[in-house]
mmCIF file of the C-alpha atoms, coordinates in Angstrom:
data_MODEL
# 
_entry.id   MODEL 
# 
loop_
_atom_site.group_PDB 
_atom_site.id 
_atom_site.type_symbol 
_atom_site.label_atom_id 
_atom_site.label_alt_id 
_atom_site.label_comp_id 
_atom_site.label_asym_id 
_atom_site.label_entity_id 
_atom_site.label_seq_id 
_atom_site.pdbx_PDB_ins_code 
_atom_site.Cartn_x 
_atom_site.Cartn_y 
_atom_site.Cartn_z 
_atom_site.occupancy 
_atom_site.B_iso_or_equiv 
_atom_site.pdbx_formal_charge 
_atom_site.auth_seq_id 
_atom_site.auth_comp_id 
_atom_site.auth_asym_id 
_atom_site.auth_atom_id 
_atom_site.pdbx_PDB_model_num 
ATOM 1   C CA . UNK A 1 1   ? 4.498   -67.966 86.823  1.00 0.00 ? 1   UNK A CA 1 
ATOM 2   C CA . UNK A 1 2   ? 0.166   -68.218 87.020  1.00 0.00 ? 2   UNK A CA 1 
ATOM 3   C CA . UNK A 1 3   ? -2.019  -67.074 84.624  1.00 0.00 ? 3   UNK A CA 1 
ATOM 4   C CA . UNK A 1 4   ? -4.530  -64.150 85.778  1.00 0.00 ? 4   UNK A CA 1 
ATOM 5   C CA . UNK A 1 5   ? -8.008  -63.581 84.629  1.00 0.00 ? 5   UNK A CA 1 
ATOM 6   C CA . UNK A 1 6   ? -6.831  -60.979 82.383  1.00 0.00 ? 6   UNK A CA 1 
ATOM 7   C CA . UNK A 1 7   ? -4.829  -63.308 80.158  1.00 0.00 ? 7   UNK A CA 1 
ATOM 8   C CA . UNK A 1 8   ? -7.388  -64.962 78.174  1.00 0.00 ? 8   UNK A CA 1 
ATOM 9   C CA . UNK A 1 9   ? -8.733  -61.941 75.982  1.00 0.00 ? 9   UNK A CA 1 
ATOM 10  C CA . UNK A 1 10  ? -12.702 -63.803 75.801  1.00 0.00 ? 10  UNK A CA 1 
ATOM 11  C CA . UNK A 1 11  ? -12.590 -63.475 79.684  1.00 0.00 ? 11  UNK A CA 1 
ATOM 12  C CA . UNK A 1 12  ? -11.112 -60.406 79.751  1.00 0.00 ? 12  UNK A CA 1 
ATOM 13  C CA . UNK A 1 13  ? -14.009 -58.598 77.778  1.00 0.00 ? 13  UNK A CA 1 
ATOM 14  C CA . UNK A 1 14  ? -16.159 -60.651 79.621  1.00 0.00 ? 14  UNK A CA 1 
ATOM 15  C CA . UNK A 1 15  ? -15.277 -58.546 82.259  1.00 0.00 ? 15  UNK A CA 1 
ATOM 16  C CA . UNK A 1 16  ? -15.504 -55.500 80.996  1.00 0.00 ? 16  UNK A CA 1 
ATOM 17  C CA . UNK A 1 17  ? -18.491 -55.653 79.446  1.00 0.00 ? 17  UNK A CA 1 
ATOM 18  C CA . UNK A 1 18  ? -20.255 -57.914 81.825  1.00 0.00 ? 18  UNK A CA 1 
ATOM 19  C CA . UNK A 1 19  ? -22.929 -56.461 83.979  1.00 0.00 ? 19  UNK A CA 1 
ATOM 20  C CA . UNK A 1 20  ? -21.808 -55.259 87.133  1.00 0.00 ? 20  UNK A CA 1 
ATOM 21  C CA . UNK A 1 21  ? -23.983 -57.600 89.574  1.00 0.00 ? 21  UNK A CA 1 
ATOM 22  C CA . UNK A 1 22  ? -22.674 -60.088 87.370  1.00 0.00 ? 22  UNK A CA 1 
ATOM 23  C CA . UNK A 1 23  ? -19.041 -58.724 88.099  1.00 0.00 ? 23  UNK A CA 1 
ATOM 24  C CA . UNK A 1 24  ? -19.859 -58.607 91.757  1.00 0.00 ? 24  UNK A CA 1 
ATOM 25  C CA . UNK A 1 25  ? -20.805 -62.019 91.942  1.00 0.00 ? 25  UNK A CA 1 
ATOM 26  C CA . UNK A 1 26  ? -18.037 -63.200 90.583  1.00 0.00 ? 26  UNK A CA 1 
ATOM 27  C CA . UNK A 1 27  ? -15.970 -61.337 92.891  1.00 0.00 ? 27  UNK A CA 1 
ATOM 28  C CA . UNK A 1 28  ? -17.732 -62.737 95.747  1.00 0.00 ? 28  UNK A CA 1 
ATOM 29  C CA . UNK A 1 29  ? -16.704 -66.585 94.527  1.00 0.00 ? 29  UNK A CA 1 
ATOM 30  C CA . UNK A 1 30  ? -12.828 -65.156 94.092  1.00 0.00 ? 30  UNK A CA 1 
ATOM 31  C CA . UNK A 1 31  ? -12.552 -63.281 97.348  1.00 0.00 ? 31  UNK A CA 1 
ATOM 32  C CA . UNK A 1 32  ? -15.206 -63.669 99.606  1.00 0.00 ? 32  UNK A CA 1 
ATOM 33  C CA . UNK A 1 33  ? -16.812 -60.269 99.303  1.00 0.00 ? 33  UNK A CA 1 
ATOM 34  C CA . UNK A 1 34  ? -18.465 -58.343 96.615  1.00 0.00 ? 34  UNK A CA 1 
ATOM 35  C CA . UNK A 1 35  ? -15.572 -55.628 96.556  1.00 0.00 ? 35  UNK A CA 1 
ATOM 36  C CA . UNK A 1 36  ? -15.139 -52.235 96.855  1.00 0.00 ? 36  UNK A CA 1 
ATOM 37  C CA . UNK A 1 37  ? -16.754 -49.804 93.926  1.00 0.00 ? 37  UNK A CA 1 
ATOM 38  C CA . UNK A 1 38  ? -14.293 -49.468 91.152  1.00 0.00 ? 38  UNK A CA 1 
ATOM 39  C CA . UNK A 1 39  ? -12.068 -52.413 92.215  1.00 0.00 ? 39  UNK A CA 1 
ATOM 40  C CA . UNK A 1 40  ? -13.548 -55.526 91.484  1.00 0.00 ? 40  UNK A CA 1 
ATOM 41  C CA . UNK A 1 41  ? -12.751 -55.642 87.625  1.00 0.00 ? 41  UNK A CA 1 
ATOM 42  C CA . UNK A 1 42  ? -9.701  -55.287 88.510  1.00 0.00 ? 42  UNK A CA 1 
ATOM 43  C CA . UNK A 1 43  ? -9.431  -57.160 91.293  1.00 0.00 ? 43  UNK A CA 1 
ATOM 44  C CA . UNK A 1 44  ? -10.503 -59.902 89.264  1.00 0.00 ? 44  UNK A CA 1 
ATOM 45  C CA . UNK A 1 45  ? -8.775  -59.701 86.216  1.00 0.00 ? 45  UNK A CA 1 
ATOM 46  C CA . UNK A 1 46  ? -5.732  -60.058 88.823  1.00 0.00 ? 46  UNK A CA 1 
ATOM 47  C CA . UNK A 1 47  ? -7.260  -63.309 90.371  1.00 0.00 ? 47  UNK A CA 1 
ATOM 48  C CA . UNK A 1 48  ? -5.085  -66.299 89.882  1.00 0.00 ? 48  UNK A CA 1 
ATOM 49  C CA . UNK A 1 49  ? -6.140  -68.974 91.146  1.00 0.00 ? 49  UNK A CA 1 
ATOM 50  C CA . UNK A 1 50  ? -7.133  -70.642 94.563  1.00 0.00 ? 50  UNK A CA 1 
ATOM 51  C CA . UNK A 1 51  ? -4.338  -72.273 96.322  1.00 0.00 ? 51  UNK A CA 1 
ATOM 52  C CA . UNK A 1 52  ? -6.210  -75.187 97.884  1.00 0.00 ? 52  UNK A CA 1 
ATOM 53  C CA . UNK A 1 53  ? -7.177  -78.219 96.581  1.00 0.00 ? 53  UNK A CA 1 
ATOM 54  C CA . UNK A 1 54  ? -10.273 -80.187 95.735  1.00 0.00 ? 54  UNK A CA 1 
ATOM 55  C CA . UNK A 1 55  ? -10.499 -82.285 98.621  1.00 0.00 ? 55  UNK A CA 1 
ATOM 56  C CA . UNK A 1 56  ? -9.303  -79.469 101.618 1.00 0.00 ? 56  UNK A CA 1 
ATOM 57  C CA . UNK A 1 57  ? -11.684 -78.118 103.909 1.00 0.00 ? 57  UNK A CA 1 
ATOM 58  C CA . UNK A 1 58  ? -10.989 -74.493 102.422 1.00 0.00 ? 58  UNK A CA 1 
ATOM 59  C CA . UNK A 1 59  ? -12.932 -75.817 99.431  1.00 0.00 ? 59  UNK A CA 1 
ATOM 60  C CA . UNK A 1 60  ? -16.131 -77.251 101.523 1.00 0.00 ? 60  UNK A CA 1 
ATOM 61  C CA . UNK A 1 61  ? -16.132 -73.941 102.947 1.00 0.00 ? 61  UNK A CA 1 
ATOM 62  C CA . UNK A 1 62  ? -15.939 -72.008 99.843  1.00 0.00 ? 62  UNK A CA 1 
ATOM 63  C CA . UNK A 1 63  ? -18.334 -74.398 98.140  1.00 0.00 ? 63  UNK A CA 1 
ATOM 64  C CA . UNK A 1 64  ? -20.708 -73.952 101.398 1.00 0.00 ? 64  UNK A CA 1 
ATOM 65  C CA . UNK A 1 65  ? -19.904 -69.592 100.929 1.00 0.00 ? 65  UNK A CA 1 
ATOM 66  C CA . UNK A 1 66  ? -20.460 -69.849 97.488  1.00 0.00 ? 66  UNK A CA 1 
ATOM 67  C CA . UNK A 1 67  ? -23.925 -71.874 97.755  1.00 0.00 ? 67  UNK A CA 1 
ATOM 68  C CA . UNK A 1 68  ? -25.102 -69.369 100.521 1.00 0.00 ? 68  UNK A CA 1 
ATOM 69  C CA . UNK A 1 69  ? -24.509 -66.081 98.859  1.00 0.00 ? 69  UNK A CA 1 
ATOM 70  C CA . UNK A 1 70  ? -24.761 -66.623 95.692  1.00 0.00 ? 70  UNK A CA 1 
ATOM 71  C CA . UNK A 1 71  ? -28.922 -67.732 93.539  1.00 0.00 ? 71  UNK A CA 1 
ATOM 72  C CA . UNK A 1 72  ? -28.762 -70.042 90.440  1.00 0.00 ? 72  UNK A CA 1 
ATOM 73  C CA . UNK A 1 73  ? -28.926 -66.958 88.018  1.00 0.00 ? 73  UNK A CA 1 
ATOM 74  C CA . UNK A 1 74  ? -25.687 -65.293 89.962  1.00 0.00 ? 74  UNK A CA 1 
ATOM 75  C CA . UNK A 1 75  ? -24.035 -68.895 89.381  1.00 0.00 ? 75  UNK A CA 1 
ATOM 76  C CA . UNK A 1 76  ? -25.054 -68.844 85.380  1.00 0.00 ? 76  UNK A CA 1 
ATOM 77  C CA . UNK A 1 77  ? -23.951 -65.489 85.169  1.00 0.00 ? 77  UNK A CA 1 
ATOM 78  C CA . UNK A 1 78  ? -20.467 -66.537 86.492  1.00 0.00 ? 78  UNK A CA 1 
ATOM 79  C CA . UNK A 1 79  ? -19.921 -68.943 84.249  1.00 0.00 ? 79  UNK A CA 1 
ATOM 80  C CA . UNK A 1 80  ? -20.881 -66.446 81.494  1.00 0.00 ? 80  UNK A CA 1 
ATOM 81  C CA . UNK A 1 81  ? -18.714 -64.316 82.269  1.00 0.00 ? 81  UNK A CA 1 
ATOM 82  C CA . UNK A 1 82  ? -15.850 -67.059 82.729  1.00 0.00 ? 82  UNK A CA 1 
ATOM 83  C CA . UNK A 1 83  ? -16.896 -68.757 79.532  1.00 0.00 ? 83  UNK A CA 1 
ATOM 84  C CA . UNK A 1 84  ? -18.016 -71.974 81.095  1.00 0.00 ? 84  UNK A CA 1 
ATOM 85  C CA . UNK A 1 85  ? -20.497 -74.458 80.221  1.00 0.00 ? 85  UNK A CA 1 
ATOM 86  C CA . UNK A 1 86  ? -23.105 -75.087 82.957  1.00 0.00 ? 86  UNK A CA 1 
ATOM 87  C CA . UNK A 1 87  ? -25.570 -77.928 83.044  1.00 0.00 ? 87  UNK A CA 1 
ATOM 88  C CA . UNK A 1 88  ? -27.546 -79.756 85.413  1.00 0.00 ? 88  UNK A CA 1 
ATOM 89  C CA . UNK A 1 89  ? -30.416 -78.153 88.351  1.00 0.00 ? 89  UNK A CA 1 
ATOM 90  C CA . UNK A 1 90  ? -30.095 -76.029 91.189  1.00 0.00 ? 90  UNK A CA 1 
ATOM 91  C CA . UNK A 1 91  ? -30.419 -79.438 93.420  1.00 0.00 ? 91  UNK A CA 1 
ATOM 92  C CA . UNK A 1 92  ? -27.950 -81.127 90.704  1.00 0.00 ? 92  UNK A CA 1 
ATOM 93  C CA . UNK A 1 93  ? -24.752 -81.689 93.134  1.00 0.00 ? 93  UNK A CA 1 
ATOM 94  C CA . UNK A 1 94  ? -23.043 -83.382 89.515  1.00 0.00 ? 94  UNK A CA 1 
ATOM 95  C CA . UNK A 1 95  ? -23.043 -80.090 88.036  1.00 0.00 ? 95  UNK A CA 1 
ATOM 96  C CA . UNK A 1 96  ? -20.118 -78.572 87.159  1.00 0.00 ? 96  UNK A CA 1 
ATOM 97  C CA . UNK A 1 97  ? -18.403 -76.330 89.719  1.00 0.00 ? 97  UNK A CA 1 
ATOM 98  C CA . UNK A 1 98  ? -17.656 -72.783 89.337  1.00 0.00 ? 98  UNK A CA 1 
ATOM 99  C CA . UNK A 1 99  ? -14.286 -73.021 91.212  1.00 0.00 ? 99  UNK A CA 1 
ATOM 100 C CA . UNK A 1 100 ? -13.267 -75.994 89.443  1.00 0.00 ? 100 UNK A CA 1 
ATOM 101 C CA . UNK A 1 101 ? -10.545 -75.587 86.927  1.00 0.00 ? 101 UNK A CA 1 
ATOM 102 C CA . UNK A 1 102 ? -11.553 -76.697 83.262  1.00 0.00 ? 102 UNK A CA 1 
ATOM 103 C CA . UNK A 1 103 ? -8.681  -76.557 81.328  1.00 0.00 ? 103 UNK A CA 1 
ATOM 104 C CA . UNK A 1 104 ? -9.315  -73.730 79.390  1.00 0.00 ? 104 UNK A CA 1 
ATOM 105 C CA . UNK A 1 105 ? -6.916  -73.493 76.407  1.00 0.00 ? 105 UNK A CA 1 
ATOM 106 C CA . UNK A 1 106 ? -7.542  -69.978 74.370  1.00 0.00 ? 106 UNK A CA 1 
ATOM 107 C CA . UNK A 1 107 ? -5.260  -71.960 71.222  1.00 0.00 ? 107 UNK A CA 1 
ATOM 108 C CA . UNK A 1 108 ? -8.586  -73.931 70.696  1.00 0.00 ? 108 UNK A CA 1 
ATOM 109 C CA . UNK A 1 109 ? -10.660 -70.653 71.287  1.00 0.00 ? 109 UNK A CA 1 
ATOM 110 C CA . UNK A 1 110 ? -9.554  -68.682 68.229  1.00 0.00 ? 110 UNK A CA 1 
ATOM 111 C CA . UNK A 1 111 ? -12.727 -67.513 66.569  1.00 0.00 ? 111 UNK A CA 1 
ATOM 112 C CA . UNK A 1 112 ? -14.448 -67.331 69.895  1.00 0.00 ? 112 UNK A CA 1 
ATOM 113 C CA . UNK A 1 113 ? -15.100 -64.089 69.409  1.00 0.00 ? 113 UNK A CA 1 
ATOM 114 C CA . UNK A 1 114 ? -17.201 -64.843 66.219  1.00 0.00 ? 114 UNK A CA 1 
ATOM 115 C CA . UNK A 1 115 ? -20.677 -66.078 66.839  1.00 0.00 ? 115 UNK A CA 1 
ATOM 116 C CA . UNK A 1 116 ? -23.793 -67.086 64.689  1.00 0.00 ? 116 UNK A CA 1 
ATOM 117 C CA . UNK A 1 117 ? -24.952 -63.658 63.787  1.00 0.00 ? 117 UNK A CA 1 
ATOM 118 C CA . UNK A 1 118 ? -21.183 -62.761 62.264  1.00 0.00 ? 118 UNK A CA 1 
ATOM 119 C CA . UNK A 1 119 ? -20.467 -66.133 61.017  1.00 0.00 ? 119 UNK A CA 1 
ATOM 120 C CA . UNK A 1 120 ? -22.400 -67.189 58.060  1.00 0.00 ? 120 UNK A CA 1 
ATOM 121 C CA . UNK A 1 121 ? -21.750 -70.293 55.433  1.00 0.00 ? 121 UNK A CA 1 
ATOM 122 C CA . UNK A 1 122 ? -17.865 -70.097 56.899  1.00 0.00 ? 122 UNK A CA 1 
ATOM 123 C CA . UNK A 1 123 ? -17.747 -66.430 55.334  1.00 0.00 ? 123 UNK A CA 1 
ATOM 124 C CA . UNK A 1 124 ? -18.477 -63.374 57.306  1.00 0.00 ? 124 UNK A CA 1 
ATOM 125 C CA . UNK A 1 125 ? -21.276 -61.733 57.345  1.00 0.00 ? 125 UNK A CA 1 
ATOM 126 C CA . UNK A 1 126 ? -20.057 -57.754 57.643  1.00 0.00 ? 126 UNK A CA 1 
ATOM 127 C CA . UNK A 1 127 ? -18.370 -58.492 54.091  1.00 0.00 ? 127 UNK A CA 1 
ATOM 128 C CA . UNK A 1 128 ? -21.035 -58.057 52.238  1.00 0.00 ? 128 UNK A CA 1 
ATOM 129 C CA . UNK A 1 129 ? -21.720 -54.720 54.015  1.00 0.00 ? 129 UNK A CA 1 
ATOM 130 C CA . UNK A 1 130 ? -20.030 -52.366 51.954  1.00 0.00 ? 130 UNK A CA 1 
ATOM 131 C CA . UNK A 1 131 ? -22.598 -52.015 49.408  1.00 0.00 ? 131 UNK A CA 1 
ATOM 132 C CA . UNK A 1 132 ? -24.767 -49.899 51.660  1.00 0.00 ? 132 UNK A CA 1 
ATOM 133 C CA . UNK A 1 133 ? -27.787 -51.763 50.810  1.00 0.00 ? 133 UNK A CA 1 
ATOM 134 C CA . UNK A 1 134 ? -29.556 -50.471 53.891  1.00 0.00 ? 134 UNK A CA 1 
ATOM 135 C CA . UNK A 1 135 ? -29.962 -46.859 51.961  1.00 0.00 ? 135 UNK A CA 1 
ATOM 136 C CA . UNK A 1 136 ? -31.905 -48.147 49.706  1.00 0.00 ? 136 UNK A CA 1 
ATOM 137 C CA . UNK A 1 137 ? -35.117 -49.035 51.146  1.00 0.00 ? 137 UNK A CA 1 
ATOM 138 C CA . UNK A 1 138 ? -37.189 -46.472 50.449  1.00 0.00 ? 138 UNK A CA 1 
ATOM 139 C CA . UNK A 1 139 ? -39.054 -46.444 54.188  1.00 0.00 ? 139 UNK A CA 1 
ATOM 140 C CA . UNK A 1 140 ? -35.829 -46.105 56.196  1.00 0.00 ? 140 UNK A CA 1 
ATOM 141 C CA . UNK A 1 141 ? -34.866 -42.780 53.419  1.00 0.00 ? 141 UNK A CA 1 
ATOM 142 C CA . UNK A 1 142 ? -38.324 -41.686 53.833  1.00 0.00 ? 142 UNK A CA 1 
ATOM 143 C CA . UNK A 1 143 ? -37.860 -42.093 57.809  1.00 0.00 ? 143 UNK A CA 1 
ATOM 144 C CA . UNK A 1 144 ? -34.615 -40.171 57.155  1.00 0.00 ? 144 UNK A CA 1 
ATOM 145 C CA . UNK A 1 145 ? -35.215 -37.254 55.531  1.00 0.00 ? 145 UNK A CA 1 
ATOM 146 C CA . UNK A 1 146 ? -38.383 -36.955 57.627  1.00 0.00 ? 146 UNK A CA 1 
ATOM 147 C CA . UNK A 1 147 ? -36.855 -36.794 60.995  1.00 0.00 ? 147 UNK A CA 1 
ATOM 148 C CA . UNK A 1 148 ? -34.126 -35.051 60.115  1.00 0.00 ? 148 UNK A CA 1 
ATOM 149 C CA . UNK A 1 149 ? -36.515 -32.071 58.420  1.00 0.00 ? 149 UNK A CA 1 
ATOM 150 C CA . UNK A 1 150 ? -38.306 -32.375 61.669  1.00 0.00 ? 150 UNK A CA 1 
ATOM 151 C CA . UNK A 1 151 ? -34.967 -31.509 63.396  1.00 0.00 ? 151 UNK A CA 1 
ATOM 152 C CA . UNK A 1 152 ? -34.152 -28.570 60.942  1.00 0.00 ? 152 UNK A CA 1 
ATOM 153 C CA . UNK A 1 153 ? -37.529 -27.152 62.092  1.00 0.00 ? 153 UNK A CA 1 
ATOM 154 C CA . UNK A 1 154 ? -37.220 -27.443 65.662  1.00 0.00 ? 154 UNK A CA 1 
ATOM 155 C CA . UNK A 1 155 ? -33.571 -25.604 65.655  1.00 0.00 ? 155 UNK A CA 1 
ATOM 156 C CA . UNK A 1 156 ? -34.885 -22.900 62.895  1.00 0.00 ? 156 UNK A CA 1 
ATOM 157 C CA . UNK A 1 157 ? -37.799 -22.393 66.040  1.00 0.00 ? 157 UNK A CA 1 
ATOM 158 C CA . UNK A 1 158 ? -35.583 -22.034 68.630  1.00 0.00 ? 158 UNK A CA 1 
ATOM 159 C CA . UNK A 1 159 ? -33.058 -19.986 66.377  1.00 0.00 ? 159 UNK A CA 1 
ATOM 160 C CA . UNK A 1 160 ? -36.099 -17.816 65.889  1.00 0.00 ? 160 UNK A CA 1 
ATOM 161 C CA . UNK A 1 161 ? -37.217 -17.763 69.778  1.00 0.00 ? 161 UNK A CA 1 
ATOM 162 C CA . UNK A 1 162 ? -33.755 -16.542 70.583  1.00 0.00 ? 162 UNK A CA 1 
ATOM 163 C CA . UNK A 1 163 ? -33.186 -13.999 67.828  1.00 0.00 ? 163 UNK A CA 1 
ATOM 164 C CA . UNK A 1 164 ? -36.533 -12.155 68.756  1.00 0.00 ? 164 UNK A CA 1 
# 
C-alpha cells in the first residue's frame, strides 16, 4: 500500500505546526486549489502521490500551474513543510522540483526532531534543566516578586471597589 504524508512523523508534525499560508500553498501543489477551510491539513495528511510520470503532459501542466500560482517564498515554505532541501534561484531550472520524490527515509532521520538548540556535544541540553538555575538569578527573582506584588495590589483594589 502507498504511504500518505501522515505516515512520515516529521512531515506530520510540520503539517500541524506550519502556518496556514504554507499549508494552503502545499494544497495548491497537491490538489490545484487552496482547499476548503478546516480541510486543507486533513486532505494533505491523506495525500499519497501524483499519478503521473515526470515526462507526462500532466506533469508539465502541474509544473506550469505551480509556477503561475505560487511565489518563491511559497515554494520555500512548502519545502520546509515537506522537509526537502532546496537550492538554486527563482530562475534556476535545475533546482529541486517540489513534486519530485526525494526518497525520504524516516529510518535515516531518527533524530531529526532534535535541533542545534537541544543537542550539545551529543548530550541533551534539557538534561541540565533540573537544577533550576534560572530562579537563582537575582534579576529574575526581583522581576518575579515585583510583578507578583503589582498583581496582588491590583486584585486587592478591584476587590475593595466591588466590596464598597
